[in-house]
């Protein structure tokens, strides 16, 4: 046993506090509150060191699509680690798992995608995509096309490129210079608008902000537009159905590349293989990570369309880019096993036709709660808005404390959902059963009651 399992949770909490810097964490606050030590997981449940069983309504961090405890994935990793734990794909080498996975990814993606570039994470996929987009335009003899347009409140990872491309104000405010050549437009967040337009009109108007920005920058300087099909970390911002087709029209009219960041939406989350499939658009590049391995091992990548791939390959010579762990054999073996599970168990169709509609219907009922101003969900990805006044939809103060109170009450009552400000988000494993969906909704309602009592 490599990891000691026999410490008490307070011992672990002490060591954690003393030695471990967590991602996106206020450590002074954590020191006072203590971390929850998660020791094991099975199906849709996680278990902590104090013996609590918690329904994981967030699939870890939006990634455990196939659920926990999949022996088949564990065996695939074990076998690969025994046979060939590591070799690189630089210097004219490759190995069976990375090749087989490339073929399988070609099978589950749209017809324009025949090639993939591997990375170790979503952030590295974003960095790769940016370098590839700019390289493409160099090779097209339009080197002035450097500007990439993204949205405010988008999340595209945490490296310098990822945090610059993302539209998170708090991230931009730390650490000085951002990557140049990035512009942001408003997000298609209907509930956050003045709600004077119909949803469809609002979708078109939000997309036209891209056209306005392109005119402002100059079409000959714009390289690409990048967006999450549904914004995840920003609070599950579901665009109106009119939005993405209009974005696609604008990209085509101005000749710029369209990129969907599928790190969350990919691999079944919306009841289609990818978010672009759900919205009926054909991107030129797709970044992915998270659900490709259901989080069992780290892996990311960029799906490269023939439009971009043929130029990079035919005209480009060597593309000076790549990572030590690009196409890591164990990660690729895990991804293969994971995608085969999604296929064999028809989990994408299960989300589209069964558990998706089932949970959505119940989720909509939460809108009747006095604390809830709006609920929304596509596939198994949803949000609810906590409001001070249900009639006027007036929100609580900007300090976001109500969302945090609600999130803490939820986890203490056996359900993980995340708070993004006063927006509560949910994204359970795609394997969720009807009984587990019922449990999720019952717990959510009860915790909304407790939150209401707490903030009165
Ligand atoms: C999580 C996420 C990323 C970053 O992925 P990491 O693996 O954490 O680097 C990028 N884009 C989106 C849409 C994400 O949700």
CSV table of C-alpha atoms and ligand atoms in Angstrom, one decimal, residues 121-124 126 155-157 228 261 263-264 289-290, ligand 1:
chain,number,residue,atom,x,y,z
A,121,UNK,CA,-5.2,18.8,-19.7
A,122,UNK,CA,-7.8,21.2,-20.9
A,123,UNK,CA,-5.5,24.2,-20.3
A,124,UNK,CA,-2.8,22.6,-22.5
A,126,UNK,CA,-6.3,25.6,-25.1
A,155,UNK,CA,-13.5,29.4,-18.6
A,156,UNK,CA,-10.7,28.1,-20.7
A,157,UNK,CA,-8.2,26.9,-18.1
A,228,UNK,CA,-17.8,26.7,-24.6
A,261,UNK,CA,-14.1,24.3,-26.1
A,263,UNK,CA,-13.8,20.2,-22.2
A,264,UNK,CA,-17.1,19.9,-20.3
A,289,UNK,CA,-10.2,16.9,-21.7
A,290,UNK,CA,-12.2,15.9,-18.6
B,1,LIG,C1,-11.9,22.6,-16.9
B,1,LIG,C2,-11.9,23.4,-18.2
B,1,LIG,C3,-10.7,23.7,-18.9
B,1,LIG,C4,-9.3,23.5,-18.2
B,1,LIG,O1,-9.0,22.2,-18.1
B,1,LIG,P1,-7.8,21.7,-17.1
B,1,LIG,O2,-7.7,20.2,-17.3
B,1,LIG,O3,-8.3,22.1,-15.7
B,1,LIG,O4,-6.6,22.4,-17.5
B,1,LIG,C5,-10.8,24.4,-20.1
B,1,LIG,N1,-11.9,24.6,-20.6
B,1,LIG,C6,-13.1,24.3,-20.1
B,1,LIG,C7,-14.4,24.6,-20.8
B,1,LIG,C8,-13.1,23.7,-18.8
B,1,LIG,O5,-14.2,23.4,-18.2
